[in-house]
PDB file of C-alpha atoms in Angstrom:
ATOM      1  CA  ASN K   1     -36.095  -4.838 -99.670  1.00 55.00           C
ATOM      2  CA  ALA K   2     -33.889  -6.395-102.313  1.00 74.00           C
ATOM      3  CA  GLY K   3     -32.445  -9.796-101.590  1.00 92.00           C
ATOM      4  CA  VAL K   4     -28.803 -10.756-101.655  1.00 96.00           C
ATOM      5  CA  MET K   5     -27.415  -9.508-104.950  1.00 96.00           C
ATOM      6  CA  GLN K   6     -24.577 -11.265-106.689  1.00 97.00           C
ATOM      7  CA  ASN K   7     -22.894 -10.249-109.893  1.00 96.00           C
ATOM      8  CA  PRO K   8     -22.073 -11.184-112.417  1.00 97.00           C
ATOM      9  CA  ARG K   9     -24.463 -14.112-112.838  1.00 96.00           C
ATOM     10  CA  HIS K  10     -22.074 -15.757-115.259  1.00 97.00           C
ATOM     11  CA  LEU K  11     -18.359 -15.152-115.546  1.00 98.00           C
ATOM     12  CA  VAL K  12     -16.070 -16.689-118.128  1.00 98.00           C
ATOM     13  CA  ARG K  13     -12.329 -16.551-117.642  1.00 98.00           C
ATOM     14  CA  ARG K  14      -9.349 -18.112-119.328  1.00 97.00           C
ATOM     15  CA  ARG K  15      -6.795 -19.999-117.293  1.00 97.00           C
ATOM     16  CA  GLY K  16      -4.442 -17.618-115.526  1.00 97.00           C
ATOM     17  CA  GLN K  17      -6.852 -14.679-115.417  1.00 98.00           C
ATOM     18  CA  GLU K  18      -8.388 -13.196-112.309  1.00 98.00           C
ATOM     19  CA  ALA K  19     -12.007 -13.579-111.289  1.00 98.00           C
ATOM     20  CA  ARG K  20     -13.777 -11.072-109.038  1.00 98.00           C
ATOM     21  CA  LEU K  21     -17.176 -12.026-107.691  1.00 98.00           C
ATOM     22  CA  ARG K  22     -19.311  -9.463-105.927  1.00 98.00           C
ATOM     23  CA  CYS K  23     -21.969  -9.851-103.287  1.00 97.00           C
ATOM     24  CA  SER K  24     -24.197  -7.157-101.838  1.00 97.00           C
ATOM     25  CA  PRO K  25     -25.933  -8.455 -98.723  1.00 95.00           C
ATOM     26  CA  MET K  26     -29.489  -7.650 -97.847  1.00 93.00           C
ATOM     27  CA  LYS K  27     -30.017  -4.235 -96.348  1.00 91.00           C
ATOM     28  CA  GLY K  28     -29.137  -4.255 -92.678  1.00 88.00           C
ATOM     29  CA  HIS K  29     -27.135  -7.490 -92.897  1.00 91.00           C
ATOM     30  CA  SER K  30     -23.558  -7.273 -91.737  1.00 91.00           C
ATOM     31  CA  HIS K  31     -22.670 -10.986 -91.895  1.00 93.00           C
ATOM     32  CA  VAL K  32     -21.624 -12.493 -95.215  1.00 96.00           C
ATOM     33  CA  TYR K  33     -20.771 -16.068 -96.160  1.00 96.00           C
ATOM     34  CA  TRP K  34     -19.331 -17.499 -99.356  1.00 98.00           C
ATOM     35  CA  TYR K  35     -20.020 -21.048-100.508  1.00 97.00           C
ATOM     36  CA  ARG K  36     -18.805 -22.973-103.527  1.00 97.00           C
ATOM     37  CA  GLN K  37     -20.669 -25.710-105.365  1.00 96.00           C
ATOM     38  CA  LEU K  38     -18.584 -27.826-107.697  1.00 92.00           C
ATOM     39  CA  PRO K  39     -20.379 -29.802-110.421  1.00 86.00           C
ATOM     40  CA  GLU K  40     -22.318 -32.746-108.996  1.00 81.00           C
ATOM     41  CA  GLU K  41     -21.357 -31.829-105.424  1.00 85.00           C
ATOM     42  CA  GLY K  42     -22.945 -30.134-102.435  1.00 88.00           C
ATOM     43  CA  LEU K  43     -22.249 -26.608-101.330  1.00 93.00           C
ATOM     44  CA  LYS K  44     -19.020 -26.146 -99.383  1.00 95.00           C
ATOM     45  CA  PHE K  45     -18.415 -23.350 -96.901  1.00 95.00           C
ATOM     46  CA  MET K  46     -15.528 -21.085 -97.831  1.00 97.00           C
ATOM     47  CA  VAL K  47     -15.454 -18.002 -95.619  1.00 97.00           C
ATOM     48  CA  TYR K  48     -17.442 -15.940 -93.135  1.00 96.00           C
ATOM     49  CA  LEU K  49     -16.956 -12.193 -92.937  1.00 96.00           C
ATOM     50  CA  GLN K  50     -18.334  -9.333 -90.950  1.00 93.00           C
ATOM     51  CA  LYS K  51     -17.741  -5.747 -91.927  1.00 88.00           C
ATOM     52  CA  GLU K  52     -13.998  -5.328 -92.463  1.00 88.00           C
ATOM     53  CA  ASN K  53     -13.201  -8.597 -90.678  1.00 94.00           C
ATOM     54  CA  ILE K  54     -12.643 -12.179 -91.721  1.00 96.00           C
ATOM     55  CA  ILE K  55     -14.112 -14.333 -88.977  1.00 94.00           C
ATOM     56  CA  ASP K  56     -13.679 -17.851 -90.351  1.00 95.00           C
ATOM     57  CA  GLU K  57     -11.797 -18.697 -93.524  1.00 95.00           C
ATOM     58  CA  SER K  58     -11.315 -22.377 -92.797  1.00 94.00           C
ATOM     59  CA  GLY K  59     -12.908 -23.365 -96.111  1.00 94.00           C
ATOM     60  CA  MET K  60     -10.785 -21.146 -98.315  1.00 96.00           C
ATOM     61  CA  PRO K  61      -8.086 -22.740-100.451  1.00 94.00           C
ATOM     62  CA  LYS K  62      -4.682 -21.695 -99.134  1.00 91.00           C
ATOM     63  CA  GLU K  63      -3.570 -20.041-102.342  1.00 95.00           C
ATOM     64  CA  ARG K  64      -5.074 -17.780-104.995  1.00 97.00           C
ATOM     65  CA  PHE K  65      -8.346 -17.158-103.107  1.00 98.00           C
ATOM     66  CA  SER K  66      -9.108 -14.126-100.993  1.00 97.00           C
ATOM     67  CA  ALA K  67     -12.211 -12.406 -99.682  1.00 97.00           C
ATOM     68  CA  GLU K  68     -13.031  -9.028 -98.265  1.00 96.00           C
ATOM     69  CA  PHE K  69     -16.035  -7.156 -96.976  1.00 96.00           C
ATOM     70  CA  PRO K  70     -15.116  -3.486 -96.776  1.00 92.00           C
ATOM     71  CA  LYS K  71     -16.836  -0.875 -94.688  1.00 89.00           C
ATOM     72  CA  GLU K  72     -18.469   0.470 -97.820  1.00 89.00           C
ATOM     73  CA  GLY K  73     -19.462  -1.575-100.826  1.00 91.00           C
ATOM     74  CA  PRO K  74     -20.033  -5.223-101.583  1.00 95.00           C
ATOM     75  CA  SER K  75     -18.128  -8.248-100.431  1.00 97.00           C
ATOM     76  CA  ILE K  76     -15.620  -9.461-102.999  1.00 98.00           C
ATOM     77  CA  LEU K  77     -14.372 -12.982-103.577  1.00 98.00           C
ATOM     78  CA  ARG K  78     -11.210 -12.835-105.628  1.00 98.00           C
ATOM     79  CA  ILE K  79      -9.610 -15.757-107.398  1.00 98.00           C
ATOM     80  CA  GLN K  80      -6.212 -15.152-108.912  1.00 98.00           C
ATOM     81  CA  GLN K  81      -4.731 -17.188-111.753  1.00 98.00           C
ATOM     82  CA  VAL K  82      -7.852 -19.268-112.226  1.00 98.00           C
ATOM     83  CA  VAL K  83      -7.614 -22.917-113.214  1.00 97.00           C
ATOM     84  CA  ARG K  84     -10.235 -25.196-114.740  1.00 96.00           C
ATOM     85  CA  GLY K  85     -10.916 -26.732-111.331  1.00 95.00           C
ATOM     86  CA  ASP K  86     -12.202 -23.369-110.113  1.00 97.00           C
ATOM     87  CA  SER K  87     -15.211 -23.705-112.414  1.00 97.00           C
ATOM     88  CA  ALA K  88     -18.177 -23.822-110.070  1.00 96.00           C
ATOM     89  CA  ALA K  89     -21.181 -21.946-108.769  1.00 97.00           C
ATOM     90  CA  TYR K  90     -20.244 -19.478-106.044  1.00 98.00           C
ATOM     91  CA  PHE K  91     -23.034 -18.529-103.668  1.00 98.00           C
ATOM     92  CA  CYS K  92     -23.066 -15.705-101.198  1.00 97.00           C
ATOM     93  CA  ALA K  93     -25.350 -15.596 -98.188  1.00 96.00           C
ATOM     94  CA  SER K  94     -26.020 -12.934 -95.618  1.00 94.00           C
ATOM     95  CA  SER K  95     -27.640 -12.741 -92.222  1.00 91.00           C
ATOM     96  CA  PRO K  96     -28.684  -9.887 -89.953  1.00 87.00           C
ATOM     97  CA  VAL K  97     -27.237 -11.447 -86.830  1.00 81.00           C
ATOM     98  CA  VAL K  98     -24.869 -14.191 -85.808  1.00 77.00           C
ATOM     99  CA  ALA K  99     -27.137 -17.134 -86.533  1.00 75.00           C
ATOM    100  CA  ASN K 100     -27.160 -20.292 -88.554  1.00 73.00           C
ATOM    101  CA  GLU K 101     -30.842 -20.242 -89.412  1.00 76.00           C
ATOM    102  CA  LYS K 102     -31.431 -16.813 -90.818  1.00 76.00           C
ATOM    103  CA  LEU K 103     -29.298 -17.142 -93.920  1.00 88.00           C
ATOM    104  CA  PHE K 104     -30.442 -15.656 -97.193  1.00 92.00           C
ATOM    105  CA  PHE K 105     -28.664 -16.835-100.315  1.00 95.00           C
ATOM    106  CA  GLY K 106     -27.988 -14.924-103.490  1.00 96.00           C
ATOM    107  CA  SER K 107     -28.584 -16.395-106.937  1.00 96.00           C
ATOM    108  CA  GLY K 108     -24.924 -17.247-107.312  1.00 97.00           C
ATOM    109  CA  THR K 109     -22.199 -16.593-109.841  1.00 98.00           C
ATOM    110  CA  GLN K 110     -21.424 -19.373-112.277  1.00 97.00           C
ATOM    111  CA  LEU K 111     -17.708 -19.241-113.018  1.00 97.00           C
ATOM    112  CA  SER K 112     -16.467 -21.047-116.094  1.00 97.00           C
ATOM    113  CA  VAL K 113     -12.747 -21.325-116.729  1.00 97.00           C
ATOM    114  CA  LEU K 114     -11.735 -22.117-120.290  1.00 95.00           C
TER     115      LEU K 114
ATOM    116  CA  ARG U   1     -17.077 -40.637 -92.713  1.00 71.00           C
ATOM    117  CA  LYS U   2     -18.843 -37.553 -94.074  1.00 78.00           C
ATOM    118  CA  GLU U   3     -20.681 -35.356 -91.609  1.00 85.00           C
ATOM    119  CA  VAL U   4     -23.906 -35.790 -93.539  1.00 90.00           C
ATOM    120  CA  GLU U   5     -24.695 -38.342 -96.222  1.00 90.00           C
ATOM    121  CA  GLN U   6     -27.666 -38.595 -98.501  1.00 92.00           C
ATOM    122  CA  ASP U   7     -28.894 -41.002-101.113  1.00 88.00           C
ATOM    123  CA  PRO U   8     -28.556 -38.910-104.284  1.00 88.00           C
ATOM    124  CA  GLY U   9     -31.526 -40.647-105.897  1.00 87.00           C
ATOM    125  CA  PRO U  10     -33.099 -39.746-108.201  1.00 93.00           C
ATOM    126  CA  PHE U  11     -36.512 -40.428-106.769  1.00 94.00           C
ATOM    127  CA  ASN U  12     -39.192 -40.444-109.453  1.00 96.00           C
ATOM    128  CA  VAL U  13     -42.720 -40.380-108.086  1.00 97.00           C
ATOM    129  CA  PRO U  14     -46.180 -39.619-109.500  1.00 97.00           C
ATOM    130  CA  GLU U  15     -48.204 -36.660-108.374  1.00 98.00           C
ATOM    131  CA  GLY U  16     -50.012 -37.356-105.142  1.00 97.00           C
ATOM    132  CA  ALA U  17     -47.477 -39.870-103.903  1.00 97.00           C
ATOM    133  CA  THR U  18     -45.825 -39.815-100.512  1.00 97.00           C
ATOM    134  CA  VAL U  19     -42.044 -39.851-100.582  1.00 96.00           C
ATOM    135  CA  ALA U  20     -39.441 -39.900 -97.849  1.00 95.00           C
ATOM    136  CA  PHE U  21     -35.723 -39.166 -97.810  1.00 91.00           C
ATOM    137  CA  ASN U  22     -33.209 -39.961 -95.131  1.00 93.00           C
ATOM    138  CA  CYS U  23     -29.929 -38.349 -94.265  1.00 93.00           C
ATOM    139  CA  THR U  24     -27.380 -39.917 -91.925  1.00 93.00           C
ATOM    140  CA  TYR U  25     -24.997 -37.869 -89.822  1.00 90.00           C
ATOM    141  CA  SER U  26     -21.814 -38.668 -87.967  1.00 88.00           C
ATOM    142  CA  ASN U  27     -21.761 -36.271 -85.028  1.00 82.00           C
ATOM    143  CA  SER U  28     -23.832 -37.900 -82.313  1.00 77.00           C
ATOM    144  CA  ALA U  29     -23.951 -34.628 -80.360  1.00 78.00           C
ATOM    145  CA  SER U  30     -25.862 -32.826 -83.119  1.00 79.00           C
ATOM    146  CA  GLN U  31     -29.247 -31.591 -81.980  1.00 79.00           C
ATOM    147  CA  SER U  32     -30.531 -29.670 -84.938  1.00 85.00           C
ATOM    148  CA  PHE U  33     -30.412 -29.811 -88.692  1.00 91.00           C
ATOM    149  CA  PHE U  34     -32.025 -28.153 -91.680  1.00 93.00           C
ATOM    150  CA  TRP U  35     -33.597 -29.260 -94.901  1.00 95.00           C
ATOM    151  CA  TYR U  36     -32.949 -26.927 -97.816  1.00 95.00           C
ATOM    152  CA  ARG U  37     -34.346 -27.077-101.312  1.00 96.00           C
ATOM    153  CA  GLN U  38     -32.381 -26.242-104.436  1.00 95.00           C
ATOM    154  CA  ASP U  39     -33.888 -25.887-107.898  1.00 94.00           C
ATOM    155  CA  CYS U  40     -31.677 -26.483-110.922  1.00 88.00           C
ATOM    156  CA  ARG U  41     -28.512 -25.243-109.154  1.00 77.00           C
ATOM    157  CA  LYS U  42     -30.173 -21.990-108.188  1.00 91.00           C
ATOM    158  CA  GLU U  43     -29.732 -20.672-104.686  1.00 94.00           C
ATOM    159  CA  PRO U  44     -30.657 -23.043-101.861  1.00 94.00           C
ATOM    160  CA  LYS U  45     -33.681 -22.061 -99.805  1.00 93.00           C
ATOM    161  CA  LEU U  46     -34.487 -23.107 -96.284  1.00 93.00           C
ATOM    162  CA  LEU U  47     -37.361 -25.566 -96.222  1.00 94.00           C
ATOM    163  CA  MET U  48     -37.490 -26.620 -92.586  1.00 92.00           C
ATOM    164  CA  SER U  49     -35.534 -26.770 -89.379  1.00 90.00           C
ATOM    165  CA  VAL U  50     -35.303 -30.155 -87.696  1.00 90.00           C
ATOM    166  CA  TYR U  51     -35.140 -30.562 -83.941  1.00 84.00           C
ATOM    167  CA  SER U  52     -35.460 -33.573 -81.704  1.00 81.00           C
ATOM    168  CA  SER U  53     -39.183 -32.929 -81.383  1.00 81.00           C
ATOM    169  CA  GLY U  54     -39.662 -33.033 -85.126  1.00 84.00           C
ATOM    170  CA  ASN U  55     -41.279 -30.418 -87.298  1.00 90.00           C
ATOM    171  CA  GLU U  56     -44.321 -30.335 -89.552  1.00 92.00           C
ATOM    172  CA  ASP U  57     -45.274 -27.702 -92.090  1.00 93.00           C
ATOM    173  CA  GLY U  58     -48.238 -28.532 -94.280  1.00 96.00           C
ATOM    174  CA  ARG U  59     -47.343 -31.488 -96.465  1.00 97.00           C
ATOM    175  CA  PHE U  60     -43.789 -31.651 -95.138  1.00 97.00           C
ATOM    176  CA  THR U  61     -42.683 -33.462 -91.996  1.00 96.00           C
ATOM    177  CA  ALA U  62     -39.134 -33.652 -90.707  1.00 95.00           C
ATOM    178  CA  GLN U  63     -37.910 -35.979 -87.988  1.00 93.00           C
ATOM    179  CA  LEU U  64     -34.655 -36.410 -86.124  1.00 92.00           C
ATOM    180  CA  ASN U  65     -33.753 -39.917 -84.948  1.00 89.00           C
ATOM    181  CA  ARG U  66     -30.852 -39.470 -82.559  1.00 88.00           C
ATOM    182  CA  ALA U  67     -30.531 -43.141 -81.669  1.00 88.00           C
ATOM    183  CA  SER U  68     -29.878 -44.115 -85.280  1.00 89.00           C
ATOM    184  CA  GLN U  69     -28.342 -40.785 -86.249  1.00 90.00           C
ATOM    185  CA  TYR U  70     -30.479 -39.883 -89.190  1.00 90.00           C
ATOM    186  CA  ILE U  71     -32.969 -37.223 -90.141  1.00 93.00           C
ATOM    187  CA  SER U  72     -35.860 -37.704 -92.486  1.00 94.00           C
ATOM    188  CA  LEU U  73     -38.070 -35.599 -94.706  1.00 96.00           C
ATOM    189  CA  LEU U  74     -41.527 -36.828 -95.618  1.00 96.00           C
ATOM    190  CA  ILE U  75     -43.503 -35.180 -98.399  1.00 97.00           C
ATOM    191  CA  ARG U  76     -47.160 -36.058 -98.682  1.00 98.00           C
ATOM    192  CA  ASP U  77     -49.392 -35.503-101.701  1.00 98.00           C
ATOM    193  CA  SER U  78     -46.445 -34.634-103.961  1.00 98.00           C
ATOM    194  CA  LYS U  79     -46.866 -31.787-106.431  1.00 98.00           C
ATOM    195  CA  LEU U  80     -45.052 -31.199-109.685  1.00 97.00           C
ATOM    196  CA  SER U  81     -43.552 -28.112-108.070  1.00 97.00           C
ATOM    197  CA  ASP U  82     -41.890 -30.270-105.430  1.00 97.00           C
ATOM    198  CA  SER U  83     -39.402 -31.443-108.073  1.00 97.00           C
ATOM    199  CA  ALA U  84     -36.044 -30.230-106.813  1.00 97.00           C
ATOM    200  CA  THR U  85     -32.909 -31.303-105.018  1.00 96.00           C
ATOM    201  CA  TYR U  86     -33.344 -31.615-101.255  1.00 96.00           C
ATOM    202  CA  LEU U  87     -30.300 -30.835 -99.187  1.00 95.00           C
ATOM    203  CA  CYS U  88     -29.653 -32.128 -95.703  1.00 94.00           C
ATOM    204  CA  VAL U  89     -27.733 -29.496 -93.751  1.00 93.00           C
ATOM    205  CA  TYR U  90     -25.779 -29.672 -90.515  1.00 90.00           C
ATOM    206  CA  PRO U  91     -25.040 -26.431 -88.653  1.00 86.00           C
ATOM    207  CA  GLY U  92     -21.538 -27.653 -87.935  1.00 77.00           C
ATOM    208  CA  GLY U  93     -21.371 -26.882 -84.266  1.00 75.00           C
ATOM    209  CA  THR U  94     -21.078 -23.140 -84.763  1.00 80.00           C
ATOM    210  CA  SER U  95     -23.513 -20.397 -83.884  1.00 79.00           C
ATOM    211  CA  TYR U  96     -23.003 -18.724 -87.253  1.00 83.00           C
ATOM    212  CA  GLY U  97     -23.761 -19.764 -90.805  1.00 84.00           C
ATOM    213  CA  LYS U  98     -20.992 -22.263 -91.327  1.00 89.00           C
ATOM    214  CA  LEU U  99     -23.253 -24.953 -92.729  1.00 91.00           C
ATOM    215  CA  THR U 100     -22.308 -28.412 -93.942  1.00 92.00           C
ATOM    216  CA  PHE U 101     -24.446 -29.431 -96.891  1.00 93.00           C
ATOM    217  CA  GLY U 102     -25.142 -32.956 -98.005  1.00 93.00           C
ATOM    218  CA  GLN U 103     -24.825 -33.822-101.661  1.00 92.00           C
ATOM    219  CA  GLY U 104     -28.577 -33.646-102.053  1.00 93.00           C
ATOM    220  CA  THR U 105     -31.386 -35.989-103.066  1.00 95.00           C
ATOM    221  CA  ILE U 106     -32.999 -35.394-106.436  1.00 95.00           C
ATOM    222  CA  LEU U 107     -36.779 -35.639-106.535  1.00 97.00           C
ATOM    223  CA  THR U 108     -38.774 -35.648-109.742  1.00 97.00           C
ATOM    224  CA  VAL U 109     -42.552 -35.615-109.507  1.00 97.00           C
ATOM    225  CA  HIS U 110     -44.258 -36.571-112.753  1.00 96.00           C
ATOM    226  CA  PRO U 111     -47.878 -36.234-113.870  1.00 95.00           C
TER     227      PRO U 111
END
């Protein structure tokens, strides 16, 4: 049973480009969470999704960021018109049920904005 | 005041030493927390849950002090492989995975 798969592992974008980060949850998991870790900071919650629904997006910046978890395929975190301040590690986690203990994290995507 | 605060360290200890970290929290109603471990900015991994009764797992002991609003992690007989960043995590009052992570405490165990 593969773990949470994130790709790409490293993503380099120039200012103004779009970044698309993908997350495939563990098999059988229908709850997905995205976290961001800025340099020298702790992880910050961004958004919680279930299949086709955004449940809690209280941690998402108001502009340029969006997330989806379609019925088929991976969850996508999309950042439009990236800026240098978006450079960070983006971690995805999944869980099989609504729970705060049974979270499994992916290896993350390191986004670098030039 | 931040929901959870940690001393970032670093803590440098020799192998075999006992080391303890504390984490203070602001929400007096909190009844459970987690300690996670993160290696070199890889994915965080759950180390232990912390409840009012405390928790022990081998060389690791976690305690919750509700009167003083802090949680602690004690590591006995430190190993080189214990070198990592230890993250204090608050469940944030939700039943789902909306976790609040502390900044982390860096531990380096040296020979």
